[in-house]
mmCIF file with all atom_site columns, C-alpha atoms in Angstrom:
data_model
loop_
_atom_site.group_PDB
_atom_site.id
_atom_site.type_symbol
_atom_site.label_atom_id
_atom_site.label_alt_id
_atom_site.label_comp_id
_atom_site.label_asym_id
_atom_site.label_entity_id
_atom_site.label_seq_id
_atom_site.pdbx_PDB_ins_code
_atom_site.Cartn_x
_atom_site.Cartn_y
_atom_site.Cartn_z
_atom_site.occupancy
_atom_site.B_iso_or_equiv
_atom_site.pdbx_formal_charge
_atom_site.auth_seq_id
_atom_site.auth_comp_id
_atom_site.auth_asym_id
_atom_site.auth_atom_id
_atom_site.pdbx_PDB_model_num
ATOM 1   C CA . MET T 1 1   ? 0.068   0.034  0.018  1.00 49.00 ? 74  MET T CA 1
ATOM 2   C CA . GLU T 1 2   ? 1.182   3.701  -0.581 1.00 57.00 ? 75  GLU T CA 1
ATOM 3   C CA . ALA T 1 3   ? 1.674   5.976  1.993  1.00 55.00 ? 76  ALA T CA 1
ATOM 4   C CA . ILE T 1 4   ? -1.454  8.226  2.580  1.00 61.00 ? 77  ILE T CA 1
ATOM 5   C CA . GLN T 1 5   ? -0.799  11.732 3.024  1.00 78.00 ? 78  GLN T CA 1
ATOM 6   C CA . ASN T 1 6   ? -4.180  12.626 4.890  1.00 84.00 ? 79  ASN T CA 1
ATOM 7   C CA . PRO T 1 7   ? -3.981  12.140 8.670  1.00 85.00 ? 80  PRO T CA 1
ATOM 8   C CA . LEU T 1 8   ? -7.558  11.306 9.087  1.00 84.00 ? 81  LEU T CA 1
ATOM 9   C CA . SER T 1 9   ? -7.450  8.766  6.193  1.00 85.00 ? 82  SER T CA 1
ATOM 10  C CA . ASP T 1 10  ? -4.166  7.314  7.512  1.00 85.00 ? 83  ASP T CA 1
ATOM 11  C CA . SER T 1 11  ? -5.566  6.899  10.762 1.00 87.00 ? 84  SER T CA 1
ATOM 12  C CA . PHE T 1 12  ? -8.636  4.955  9.264  1.00 88.00 ? 85  PHE T CA 1
ATOM 13  C CA . VAL T 1 13  ? -6.549  2.793  7.253  1.00 88.00 ? 86  VAL T CA 1
ATOM 14  C CA . LYS T 1 14  ? -4.729  1.985  10.344 1.00 88.00 ? 87  LYS T CA 1
ATOM 15  C CA . SER T 1 15  ? -7.719  1.173  12.450 1.00 89.00 ? 88  SER T CA 1
ATOM 16  C CA . GLU T 1 16  ? -8.593  -2.666 12.530 1.00 90.00 ? 89  GLU T CA 1
ATOM 17  C CA . GLU T 1 17  ? -11.851 -1.994 10.550 1.00 90.00 ? 90  GLU T CA 1
ATOM 18  C CA . GLY T 1 18  ? -10.435 0.267  7.935  1.00 90.00 ? 91  GLY T CA 1
ATOM 19  C CA . ASN T 1 19  ? -7.449  -1.994 7.275  1.00 90.00 ? 92  ASN T CA 1
ATOM 20  C CA . GLU T 1 20  ? -9.672  -5.112 6.837  1.00 91.00 ? 93  GLU T CA 1
ATOM 21  C CA . LEU T 1 21  ? -11.999 -2.998 4.310  1.00 90.00 ? 94  LEU T CA 1
ATOM 22  C CA . VAL T 1 22  ? -8.995  -1.819 2.178  1.00 90.00 ? 95  VAL T CA 1
ATOM 23  C CA . ARG T 1 23  ? -7.383  -5.239 2.068  1.00 91.00 ? 96  ARG T CA 1
ATOM 24  C CA . ALA T 1 24  ? -10.519 -6.743 1.062  1.00 90.00 ? 97  ALA T CA 1
ATOM 25  C CA . TYR T 1 25  ? -10.937 -4.055 -1.702 1.00 89.00 ? 98  TYR T CA 1
ATOM 26  C CA . LEU T 1 26  ? -7.385  -4.539 -2.984 1.00 90.00 ? 99  LEU T CA 1
ATOM 27  C CA . SER T 1 27  ? -7.844  -8.267 -3.106 1.00 92.00 ? 100 SER T CA 1
ATOM 28  C CA . ARG T 1 28  ? -11.340 -8.125 -4.933 1.00 91.00 ? 101 ARG T CA 1
ATOM 29  C CA . PRO T 1 29  ? -11.920 -4.631 -6.258 1.00 91.00 ? 102 PRO T CA 1
ATOM 30  C CA . SER T 1 30  ? -15.679 -4.282 -6.593 1.00 91.00 ? 103 SER T CA 1
ATOM 31  C CA . LYS T 1 31  ? -18.448 -1.580 -6.336 1.00 92.00 ? 104 LYS T CA 1
ATOM 32  C CA . GLU T 1 32  ? -19.462 -3.167 -3.084 1.00 91.00 ? 105 GLU T CA 1
ATOM 33  C CA . ASN T 1 33  ? -16.244 -3.266 -1.287 1.00 88.00 ? 106 ASN T CA 1
ATOM 34  C CA . LEU T 1 34  ? -15.646 0.353  -2.336 1.00 90.00 ? 107 LEU T CA 1
ATOM 35  C CA . ASP T 1 35  ? -19.266 1.303  -0.861 1.00 92.00 ? 108 ASP T CA 1
ATOM 36  C CA . ARG T 1 36  ? -18.433 -0.520 2.391  1.00 90.00 ? 109 ARG T CA 1
ATOM 37  C CA . ILE T 1 37  ? -15.170 1.478  2.531  1.00 89.00 ? 110 ILE T CA 1
ATOM 38  C CA . ASN T 1 38  ? -16.782 4.688  2.059  1.00 91.00 ? 111 ASN T CA 1
ATOM 39  C CA . GLU T 1 39  ? -19.601 4.030  4.511  1.00 93.00 ? 112 GLU T CA 1
ATOM 40  C CA . ALA T 1 40  ? -17.002 2.906  7.199  1.00 92.00 ? 113 ALA T CA 1
ATOM 41  C CA . PHE T 1 41  ? -15.023 5.988  6.538  1.00 91.00 ? 114 PHE T CA 1
ATOM 42  C CA . LYS T 1 42  ? -18.192 8.265  6.840  1.00 93.00 ? 115 LYS T CA 1
ATOM 43  C CA . SER T 1 43  ? -18.947 6.668  10.077 1.00 92.00 ? 116 SER T CA 1
ATOM 44  C CA . TYR T 1 44  ? -15.286 6.957  11.243 1.00 92.00 ? 117 TYR T CA 1
ATOM 45  C CA . CYS T 1 45  ? -15.273 10.546 10.311 1.00 91.00 ? 118 CYS T CA 1
ATOM 46  C CA . LEU T 1 46  ? -18.496 11.313 12.220 1.00 92.00 ? 119 LEU T CA 1
ATOM 47  C CA . LYS T 1 47  ? -16.981 9.777  15.063 1.00 91.00 ? 120 LYS T CA 1
ATOM 48  C CA . ILE T 1 48  ? -13.777 11.783 14.978 1.00 90.00 ? 121 ILE T CA 1
ATOM 49  C CA . LYS T 1 49  ? -15.738 15.199 14.392 1.00 91.00 ? 122 LYS T CA 1
ATOM 50  C CA . THR T 1 50  ? -18.068 14.315 17.366 1.00 92.00 ? 123 THR T CA 1
ATOM 51  C CA . PHE T 1 51  ? -15.172 13.473 19.544 1.00 90.00 ? 124 PHE T CA 1
ATOM 52  C CA . SER T 1 52  ? -13.385 16.568 18.528 1.00 89.00 ? 125 SER T CA 1
ATOM 53  C CA . TYR T 1 53  ? -16.441 18.877 19.109 1.00 91.00 ? 126 TYR T CA 1
ATOM 54  C CA . PHE T 1 54  ? -17.037 17.304 22.679 1.00 90.00 ? 127 PHE T CA 1
ATOM 55  C CA . SER T 1 55  ? -13.224 17.800 23.442 1.00 90.00 ? 128 SER T CA 1
ATOM 56  C CA . LYS T 1 56  ? -13.272 21.370 22.502 1.00 91.00 ? 129 LYS T CA 1
ATOM 57  C CA . THR T 1 57  ? -16.646 22.206 24.074 1.00 91.00 ? 130 THR T CA 1
ATOM 58  C CA . MET T 1 58  ? -15.367 20.544 27.457 1.00 93.00 ? 131 MET T CA 1
ATOM 59  C CA . GLY T 1 59  ? -12.116 22.566 27.316 1.00 91.00 ? 132 GLY T CA 1
ATOM 60  C CA . PHE T 1 60  ? -14.159 25.891 26.490 1.00 91.00 ? 133 PHE T CA 1
ATOM 61  C CA . GLU T 1 61  ? -16.493 24.898 29.563 1.00 93.00 ? 134 GLU T CA 1
ATOM 62  C CA . ALA T 1 62  ? -13.518 24.261 31.796 1.00 92.00 ? 135 ALA T CA 1
ATOM 63  C CA . LYS T 1 63  ? -11.936 27.636 31.089 1.00 92.00 ? 136 LYS T CA 1
ATOM 64  C CA . HIS T 1 64  ? -15.240 29.563 31.299 1.00 91.00 ? 137 HIS T CA 1
ATOM 65  C CA . PHE T 1 65  ? -16.096 27.880 34.672 1.00 92.00 ? 138 PHE T CA 1
ATOM 66  C CA . ASP T 1 66  ? -12.569 28.684 36.038 1.00 91.00 ? 139 ASP T CA 1
ATOM 67  C CA . LYS T 1 67  ? -12.620 32.121 34.922 1.00 91.00 ? 140 LYS T CA 1
ATOM 68  C CA . LYS T 1 68  ? -16.166 32.642 36.552 1.00 89.00 ? 141 LYS T CA 1
ATOM 69  C CA . ARG T 1 69  ? -14.932 30.991 39.793 1.00 87.00 ? 142 ARG T CA 1
ATOM 70  C CA . ARG T 1 70  ? -11.878 33.228 40.060 1.00 86.00 ? 143 ARG T CA 1
ATOM 71  C CA . LYS T 1 71  ? -13.955 36.411 39.164 1.00 84.00 ? 144 LYS T CA 1
ATOM 72  C CA . ILE T 1 72  ? -16.539 35.650 41.861 1.00 80.00 ? 145 ILE T CA 1
ATOM 73  C CA . ALA T 1 73  ? -13.729 34.657 44.539 1.00 75.00 ? 146 ALA T CA 1
ATOM 74  C CA . ASP T 1 74  ? -11.939 38.137 43.731 1.00 74.00 ? 147 ASP T CA 1
ATOM 75  C CA . ARG T 1 75  ? -15.075 39.820 43.986 1.00 73.00 ? 148 ARG T CA 1
ATOM 76  C CA . PHE T 1 76  ? -16.334 38.322 47.309 1.00 67.00 ? 149 PHE T CA 1
ATOM 77  C CA . LEU T 1 77  ? -13.407 38.125 49.318 1.00 63.00 ? 150 LEU T CA 1
ATOM 78  C CA . LEU T 1 78  ? -13.951 36.992 53.014 1.00 65.00 ? 151 LEU T CA 1
ATOM 79  C CA . ILE T 1 79  ? -13.186 39.322 55.937 1.00 69.00 ? 152 ILE T CA 1
ATOM 80  C CA . LEU T 1 80  ? -11.249 36.295 57.153 1.00 70.00 ? 153 LEU T CA 1
ATOM 81  C CA . ASP T 1 81  ? -8.913  36.486 54.161 1.00 68.00 ? 154 ASP T CA 1
ATOM 82  C CA . ALA T 1 82  ? -7.637  39.965 55.219 1.00 69.00 ? 155 ALA T CA 1
ATOM 83  C CA . PRO T 1 83  ? -4.138  40.263 56.404 1.00 70.00 ? 156 PRO T CA 1
ATOM 84  C CA . ILE T 1 84  ? -3.702  40.983 60.267 1.00 70.00 ? 157 ILE T CA 1
ATOM 85  C CA . ASP T 1 85  ? -1.926  44.086 61.646 1.00 67.00 ? 158 ASP T CA 1
ATOM 86  C CA . GLY T 1 86  ? -0.506  44.758 58.312 1.00 61.00 ? 159 GLY T CA 1
ATOM 87  C CA . GLU T 1 87  ? 1.430   41.557 58.223 1.00 62.00 ? 160 GLU T CA 1
ATOM 88  C CA . GLU T 1 88  ? 0.430   40.083 54.771 1.00 64.00 ? 161 GLU T CA 1
ATOM 89  C CA . SER T 1 89  ? 1.428   36.463 55.551 1.00 70.00 ? 162 SER T CA 1
ATOM 90  C CA . ILE T 1 90  ? -1.111  35.932 58.449 1.00 72.00 ? 163 ILE T CA 1
ATOM 91  C CA . THR T 1 91  ? -4.717  36.034 57.954 1.00 73.00 ? 164 THR T CA 1
ATOM 92  C CA . MET T 1 92  ? -7.628  36.065 60.324 1.00 70.00 ? 165 MET T CA 1
ATOM 93  C CA . LYS T 1 93  ? -8.530  32.526 59.417 1.00 71.00 ? 166 LYS T CA 1
ATOM 94  C CA . ASP T 1 94  ? -5.020  31.523 60.303 1.00 71.00 ? 167 ASP T CA 1
ATOM 95  C CA . VAL T 1 95  ? -5.520  32.480 63.955 1.00 68.00 ? 168 VAL T CA 1
ATOM 96  C CA . ILE T 1 96  ? -8.838  31.336 64.535 1.00 71.00 ? 169 ILE T CA 1
ATOM 97  C CA . ALA T 1 97  ? -8.794  28.583 67.350 1.00 65.00 ? 170 ALA T CA 1
ATOM 98  C CA . ASP T 1 98  ? -9.712  25.098 66.650 1.00 63.00 ? 171 ASP T CA 1
ATOM 99  C CA . PRO T 1 99  ? -12.475 23.914 69.032 1.00 61.00 ? 172 PRO T CA 1
ATOM 100 C CA . THR T 1 100 ? -11.456 20.458 68.752 1.00 58.00 ? 173 THR T CA 1
ATOM 101 C CA . GLN T 1 101 ? -7.948  21.131 70.111 1.00 53.00 ? 174 GLN T CA 1
ATOM 102 C CA . ASN T 1 102 ? -6.948  21.837 73.742 1.00 49.00 ? 175 ASN T CA 1
ATOM 103 C CA . THR T 1 103 ? -5.880  25.346 74.555 1.00 42.00 ? 176 THR T CA 1
ATOM 104 C CA . LEU T 1 104 ? -3.725  26.068 77.549 1.00 48.00 ? 177 LEU T CA 1
ATOM 105 C CA . ASP T 1 105 ? -2.984  29.273 78.935 1.00 47.00 ? 178 ASP T CA 1
ATOM 106 C CA . ILE T 1 106 ? 0.563   29.155 80.175 1.00 44.00 ? 179 ILE T CA 1
ATOM 107 C CA . PRO T 1 107 ? 2.256   32.250 81.674 1.00 49.00 ? 180 PRO T CA 1
ATOM 108 C CA . LEU T 1 108 ? 4.799   33.789 79.882 1.00 45.00 ? 181 LEU T CA 1
ATOM 109 C CA . GLU T 1 109 ? 6.929   35.514 82.466 1.00 55.00 ? 182 GLU T CA 1
ATOM 110 C CA . THR T 1 110 ? 9.486   32.900 83.177 1.00 59.00 ? 183 THR T CA 1
ATOM 111 C CA . TRP T 1 111 ? 10.986  32.253 79.620 1.00 69.00 ? 184 TRP T CA 1
ATOM 112 C CA . GLU T 1 112 ? 11.745  35.944 78.934 1.00 73.00 ? 185 GLU T CA 1
ATOM 113 C CA . ASP T 1 113 ? 13.654  36.084 82.239 1.00 68.00 ? 186 ASP T CA 1
ATOM 114 C CA . ASN T 1 114 ? 15.922  33.416 80.811 1.00 68.00 ? 187 ASN T CA 1
ATOM 115 C CA . ILE T 1 115 ? 17.212  36.085 77.901 1.00 74.00 ? 188 ILE T CA 1
ATOM 116 C CA . THR T 1 116 ? 20.354  37.915 79.033 1.00 75.00 ? 189 THR T CA 1
ATOM 117 C CA . ASN T 1 117 ? 20.672  40.214 76.152 1.00 77.00 ? 190 ASN T CA 1
ATOM 118 C CA . GLU T 1 118 ? 18.770  43.340 77.061 1.00 80.00 ? 191 GLU T CA 1
ATOM 119 C CA . ASP T 1 119 ? 18.354  44.391 73.355 1.00 82.00 ? 192 ASP T CA 1
ATOM 120 C CA . ILE T 1 120 ? 16.670  41.022 72.522 1.00 82.00 ? 193 ILE T CA 1
ATOM 121 C CA . ARG T 1 121 ? 14.462  41.249 75.592 1.00 82.00 ? 194 ARG T CA 1
ATOM 122 C CA . ASN T 1 122 ? 13.329  44.629 74.654 1.00 83.00 ? 195 ASN T CA 1
ATOM 123 C CA . ALA T 1 123 ? 12.706  43.456 71.068 1.00 84.00 ? 196 ALA T CA 1
ATOM 124 C CA . ILE T 1 124 ? 10.537  40.667 72.370 1.00 85.00 ? 197 ILE T CA 1
ATOM 125 C CA . LYS T 1 125 ? 8.344   43.034 74.320 1.00 84.00 ? 198 LYS T CA 1
ATOM 126 C CA . ASP T 1 126 ? 7.258   44.458 70.869 1.00 86.00 ? 199 ASP T CA 1
ATOM 127 C CA . LEU T 1 127 ? 5.957   41.171 69.744 1.00 88.00 ? 200 LEU T CA 1
ATOM 128 C CA . THR T 1 128 ? 2.056   40.310 70.066 1.00 90.00 ? 201 THR T CA 1
ATOM 129 C CA . GLU T 1 129 ? 1.061   37.745 72.592 1.00 89.00 ? 202 GLU T CA 1
ATOM 130 C CA . ARG T 1 130 ? 0.681   35.161 70.152 1.00 91.00 ? 203 ARG T CA 1
ATOM 131 C CA . GLN T 1 131 ? 4.026   35.608 68.657 1.00 91.00 ? 204 GLN T CA 1
ATOM 132 C CA . LYS T 1 132 ? 5.517   35.430 72.133 1.00 89.00 ? 205 LYS T CA 1
ATOM 133 C CA . GLU T 1 133 ? 3.825   32.158 72.656 1.00 89.00 ? 206 GLU T CA 1
ATOM 134 C CA . VAL T 1 134 ? 5.111   30.645 69.525 1.00 91.00 ? 207 VAL T CA 1
ATOM 135 C CA . ILE T 1 135 ? 8.816   31.820 70.091 1.00 88.00 ? 208 ILE T CA 1
ATOM 136 C CA . LYS T 1 136 ? 8.586   30.271 73.560 1.00 87.00 ? 209 LYS T CA 1
ATOM 137 C CA . TYR T 1 137 ? 7.247   27.125 72.617 1.00 88.00 ? 210 TYR T CA 1
ATOM 138 C CA . SER T 1 138 ? 9.558   26.806 69.450 1.00 88.00 ? 211 SER T CA 1
ATOM 139 C CA . PHE T 1 139 ? 12.858  27.808 71.022 1.00 82.00 ? 212 PHE T CA 1
ATOM 140 C CA . PHE T 1 140 ? 12.628  27.632 74.831 1.00 79.00 ? 213 PHE T CA 1
ATOM 141 C CA . GLN T 1 141 ? 10.505  24.619 75.184 1.00 82.00 ? 214 GLN T CA 1
ATOM 142 C CA . ASP T 1 142 ? 12.119  22.848 71.859 1.00 83.00 ? 215 ASP T CA 1
ATOM 143 C CA . MET T 1 143 ? 8.300   22.098 70.760 1.00 88.00 ? 216 MET T CA 1
ATOM 144 C CA . LYS T 1 144 ? 7.544   20.912 67.096 1.00 90.00 ? 217 LYS T CA 1
ATOM 145 C CA . ASP T 1 145 ? 4.914   22.658 65.040 1.00 89.00 ? 218 ASP T CA 1
ATOM 146 C CA . ARG T 1 146 ? 2.537   20.030 65.514 1.00 90.00 ? 219 ARG T CA 1
ATOM 147 C CA . GLU T 1 147 ? 2.631   20.160 69.462 1.00 91.00 ? 220 GLU T CA 1
ATOM 148 C CA . ILE T 1 148 ? 2.492   24.083 69.277 1.00 91.00 ? 221 ILE T CA 1
ATOM 149 C CA . THR T 1 149 ? -0.474  23.406 66.995 1.00 92.00 ? 222 THR T CA 1
ATOM 150 C CA . ASN T 1 150 ? -2.243  21.232 69.749 1.00 90.00 ? 223 ASN T CA 1
ATOM 151 C CA . LYS T 1 151 ? -1.437  23.647 72.558 1.00 89.00 ? 224 LYS T CA 1
ATOM 152 C CA . LEU T 1 152 ? -2.572  26.796 70.929 1.00 90.00 ? 225 LEU T CA 1
ATOM 153 C CA . GLY T 1 153 ? -5.453  25.415 68.848 1.00 90.00 ? 226 GLY T CA 1
ATOM 154 C CA . ILE T 1 154 ? -4.337  26.978 65.446 1.00 90.00 ? 227 ILE T CA 1
ATOM 155 C CA . SER T 1 155 ? -3.007  25.326 62.234 1.00 91.00 ? 228 SER T CA 1
ATOM 156 C CA . GLN T 1 156 ? 0.576   24.261 61.643 1.00 90.00 ? 229 GLN T CA 1
ATOM 157 C CA . GLN T 1 157 ? 0.597   26.898 58.855 1.00 92.00 ? 230 GLN T CA 1
ATOM 158 C CA . ALA T 1 158 ? -0.255  29.816 61.259 1.00 92.00 ? 231 ALA T CA 1
ATOM 159 C CA . VAL T 1 159 ? 2.338   28.595 63.845 1.00 92.00 ? 232 VAL T CA 1
ATOM 160 C CA . SER T 1 160 ? 4.998   28.798 60.816 1.00 92.00 ? 233 SER T CA 1
ATOM 161 C CA . LYS T 1 161 ? 3.652   32.003 59.529 1.00 92.00 ? 234 LYS T CA 1
ATOM 162 C CA . THR T 1 162 ? 3.505   33.570 63.278 1.00 92.00 ? 235 THR T CA 1
ATOM 163 C CA . ARG T 1 163 ? 7.179   32.355 64.062 1.00 92.00 ? 236 ARG T CA 1
ATOM 164 C CA . LYS T 1 164 ? 8.443   33.745 60.537 1.00 92.00 ? 237 LYS T CA 1
ATOM 165 C CA . ALA T 1 165 ? 6.686   37.019 61.336 1.00 92.00 ? 238 ALA T CA 1
ATOM 166 C CA . ALA T 1 166 ? 8.118   37.090 64.854 1.00 90.00 ? 239 ALA T CA 1
ATOM 167 C CA . LEU T 1 167 ? 11.657  36.460 63.665 1.00 90.00 ? 240 LEU T CA 1
ATOM 168 C CA . ASP T 1 168 ? 11.476  39.057 60.973 1.00 91.00 ? 241 ASP T CA 1
ATOM 169 C CA . LYS T 1 169 ? 10.153  41.779 63.453 1.00 90.00 ? 242 LYS T CA 1
ATOM 170 C CA . LEU T 1 170 ? 13.122  40.794 65.714 1.00 87.00 ? 243 LEU T CA 1
ATOM 171 C CA . ARG T 1 171 ? 15.636  41.050 62.979 1.00 88.00 ? 244 ARG T CA 1
ATOM 172 C CA . ARG T 1 172 ? 14.023  44.490 62.018 1.00 88.00 ? 245 ARG T CA 1
ATOM 173 C CA . GLU T 1 173 ? 14.349  45.622 65.790 1.00 85.00 ? 246 GLU T CA 1
ATOM 174 C CA . LEU T 1 174 ? 17.789  44.376 66.311 1.00 82.00 ? 247 LEU T CA 1
ATOM 175 C CA . SER T 1 175 ? 19.065  45.842 63.327 1.00 83.00 ? 248 SER T CA 1
ATOM 176 C CA . ASN T 1 176 ? 17.462  49.265 63.856 1.00 81.00 ? 249 ASN T CA 1
ATOM 177 C CA . GLY T 1 177 ? 18.527  49.278 67.418 1.00 64.00 ? 250 GLY T CA 1
#
């Protein structure tokens, strides 16, 4: 058989049904065999066109749905998504306590007394209570994020963001003073 230039015709000939029909025609050329090839090819083309149509339609609908979803999400931001105290990395939803977690109020006085450097002690006073708690548990009680999460009733992401924000604030304070 000669190589066929048209990709649609080529794929039809390579299909099991198309290959059989073409071989039958080549071995016994007749109008009946040619008509069978033509009917099978029309059916094959219709399947390809239908598949292509549905594929393009699904792609278009998926893009349209995503665009619409993003537009709605951008238009109706939740108050909980707003940053806290000018810190872009921590949002209100990060610090909401999880009611299923145990929260313990542990006094913060003792650990700050262990800091001998007066500049660091003064810089720590500028931190929020939550930031102080996270610093205390992370560095002075050597707790992992999961343990801090259980103690404070906030997400691990909130613990990480709070610690990062606290350390950034301490760096700024120490570099300025």
